[in-house]
CSV table of C-alpha atoms in Angstrom, one decimal:
chain,number,residue,atom,x,y,z
A,1,UNK,CA,5.7,6.1,21.1
A,2,UNK,CA,5.0,8.9,18.6
A,3,UNK,CA,8.6,8.7,17.3
A,4,UNK,CA,8.3,4.9,16.8
A,5,UNK,CA,5.1,5.4,14.9
A,6,UNK,CA,6.7,8.0,12.8
A,7,UNK,CA,9.7,5.7,12.1
A,8,UNK,CA,7.3,3.0,10.8
A,9,UNK,CA,6.6,5.1,7.7
A,10,UNK,CA,10.0,4.1,6.4
A,11,UNK,CA,9.7,0.3,6.2
A,12,UNK,CA,6.2,0.7,4.7
A,13,UNK,CA,7.4,3.3,2.3
A,14,UNK,CA,10.4,1.0,1.3
A,15,UNK,CA,8.1,-2.0,0.6
A,16,UNK,CA,5.6,0.0,-1.4
A,17,UNK,CA,8.3,1.9,-3.4
A,18,UNK,CA,10.1,-1.4,-4.1
A,19,UNK,CA,7.1,-3.3,-5.4
A,20,UNK,CA,5.6,-0.2,-7.1
A,21,UNK,CA,8.8,0.5,-9.0
A,22,UNK,CA,9.3,-3.2,-9.8
A,23,UNK,CA,5.8,-3.3,-11.3
A,24,UNK,CA,6.8,-0.5,-13.7
A,25,UNK,CA,10.5,-1.2,-14.4
A,26,UNK,CA,10.7,-5.0,-13.8
A,27,UNK,CA,14.2,-5.0,-12.2
A,28,UNK,CA,13.4,-7.9,-9.9
A,29,UNK,CA,11.8,-11.1,-11.3
A,30,UNK,CA,8.3,-11.9,-10.0
A,31,UNK,CA,8.3,-15.4,-8.6
A,32,UNK,CA,5.8,-17.9,-10.2
A,33,UNK,CA,2.3,-17.4,-9.0
A,34,UNK,CA,-0.7,-19.8,-8.9
A,35,UNK,CA,-2.8,-20.0,-12.1
A,36,UNK,CA,-5.6,-17.8,-10.7
A,37,UNK,CA,-3.1,-15.1,-9.6
A,38,UNK,CA,-1.4,-15.1,-13.0
A,39,UNK,CA,-4.8,-14.9,-14.7
A,40,UNK,CA,-5.7,-11.9,-12.6
A,41,UNK,CA,-2.4,-10.1,-13.2
A,42,UNK,CA,-2.6,-10.8,-17.0
A,43,UNK,CA,-6.2,-9.3,-17.0
A,44,UNK,CA,-4.8,-6.2,-15.4
A,45,UNK,CA,-2.0,-6.0,-17.9
A,46,UNK,CA,-4.4,-6.5,-20.9
A,47,UNK,CA,-6.4,-3.4,-19.9
A,48,UNK,CA,-3.4,-1.3,-20.8
A,49,UNK,CA,-4.1,1.1,-18.0
A,50,UNK,CA,-5.0,-0.6,-14.8
A,51,UNK,CA,-1.5,-2.0,-13.8
A,52,UNK,CA,0.3,1.3,-14.6
A,53,UNK,CA,-2.4,3.2,-12.7
A,54,UNK,CA,-2.1,0.9,-9.7
A,55,UNK,CA,1.6,1.0,-9.6
A,56,UNK,CA,1.6,4.7,-10.1
A,57,UNK,CA,-0.7,5.1,-7.1
A,58,UNK,CA,1.7,3.0,-5.1
A,59,UNK,CA,4.6,5.2,-6.0
A,60,UNK,CA,2.7,8.5,-5.4
A,61,UNK,CA,1.4,7.2,-2.0
A,62,UNK,CA,4.9,6.0,-0.9
A,63,UNK,CA,6.5,9.3,-1.9
A,64,UNK,CA,3.8,11.2,0.1
A,65,UNK,CA,4.6,9.0,3.1
A,66,UNK,CA,8.2,10.2,2.8
A,67,UNK,CA,7.1,13.9,3.2
A,68,UNK,CA,6.0,14.6,6.7
A,69,UNK,CA,3.3,17.1,5.6
A,70,UNK,CA,1.5,14.6,3.3
A,71,UNK,CA,1.4,11.4,5.3
A,72,UNK,CA,-2.4,11.3,5.8
A,73,UNK,CA,-2.9,11.8,2.0
A,74,UNK,CA,-0.4,9.2,1.2
A,75,UNK,CA,-2.2,6.7,3.4
A,76,UNK,CA,-5.5,7.6,1.8
A,77,UNK,CA,-4.1,6.9,-1.6
A,78,UNK,CA,-2.5,3.6,-0.4
A,79,UNK,CA,-5.5,2.3,1.5
A,80,UNK,CA,-7.3,0.7,-1.5
A,81,UNK,CA,-4.0,-0.5,-3.0
A,82,UNK,CA,-3.0,-2.2,0.2
A,83,UNK,CA,-6.4,-3.8,0.7
A,84,UNK,CA,-6.3,-5.1,-2.9
A,85,UNK,CA,-2.8,-6.5,-2.2
A,86,UNK,CA,-4.0,-8.2,0.9
A,87,UNK,CA,-7.1,-9.7,-0.7
A,88,UNK,CA,-5.0,-10.7,-3.7
A,89,UNK,CA,-2.8,-12.8,-1.5
A,90,UNK,CA,-5.6,-14.0,0.7
A,91,UNK,CA,-7.6,-15.4,-2.2
A,92,UNK,CA,-5.1,-16.0,-5.1
A,93,UNK,CA,-1.6,-16.3,-3.8
A,94,UNK,CA,-1.4,-17.3,-0.1
A,95,UNK,CA,2.4,-17.2,0.1
A,96,UNK,CA,2.4,-13.5,0.2
A,97,UNK,CA,-0.1,-13.1,3.1
A,98,UNK,CA,2.5,-12.4,5.8
A,99,UNK,CA,4.0,-9.5,3.9
A,100,UNK,CA,0.6,-8.1,2.9
A,101,UNK,CA,-0.6,-8.4,6.5
A,102,UNK,CA,2.5,-6.5,7.6
A,103,UNK,CA,1.9,-3.7,5.2
A,104,UNK,CA,-1.7,-3.4,6.4
A,105,UNK,CA,-0.6,-3.5,10.0
A,106,UNK,CA,2.0,-0.8,9.5
A,107,UNK,CA,-0.4,1.4,7.6
A,108,UNK,CA,-3.0,1.1,10.4
A,109,UNK,CA,-0.4,2.0,13.0
A,110,UNK,CA,0.7,5.1,11.0
A,111,UNK,CA,-2.9,6.1,10.4
A,112,UNK,CA,-3.5,5.9,14.2
A,113,UNK,CA,-0.7,8.5,14.7
A,114,UNK,CA,-2.4,10.8,12.2
A,115,UNK,CA,-6.0,10.0,13.3
A,116,UNK,CA,-6.8,13.7,13.9
A,117,UNK,CA,-6.3,14.4,10.1
A,118,UNK,CA,-9.1,11.9,9.4
A,119,UNK,CA,-11.5,13.2,12.0
A,120,UNK,CA,-13.6,15.2,9.4
A,121,UNK,CA,-14.1,12.0,7.3
A,122,UNK,CA,-15.7,10.0,10.1
A,123,UNK,CA,-17.5,12.7,12.1
A,124,UNK,CA,-20.2,15.0,10.7
A,125,UNK,CA,-20.1,18.6,11.9
A,126,UNK,CA,-23.2,20.8,11.7
């Protein structure tokens, strides 16, 4: 089971790397989105920093997932990004919900494997 959970890093990493890199270098056309989703994306673009920051966090988190030593840190970086992706699709662009759910599910399974690394976050030691 541990080997399977370790293997799940790769599909998640591929998805996050692909969409993160596409957000920066635009090598794959983004399909048309509902008006509210386009408005949200344009607002992020207009800030001048938010979309590059977000996509940069995706790339850094995915690269950390590739290294066995930094998987817990990669998941911590990706957690708010993946939640934002999920809620973006839940409220603004429902067609992407299955893929967003898959990414959240994979990240939770991987986090379960590395749960000991997060112990100090959730438990207070005197």
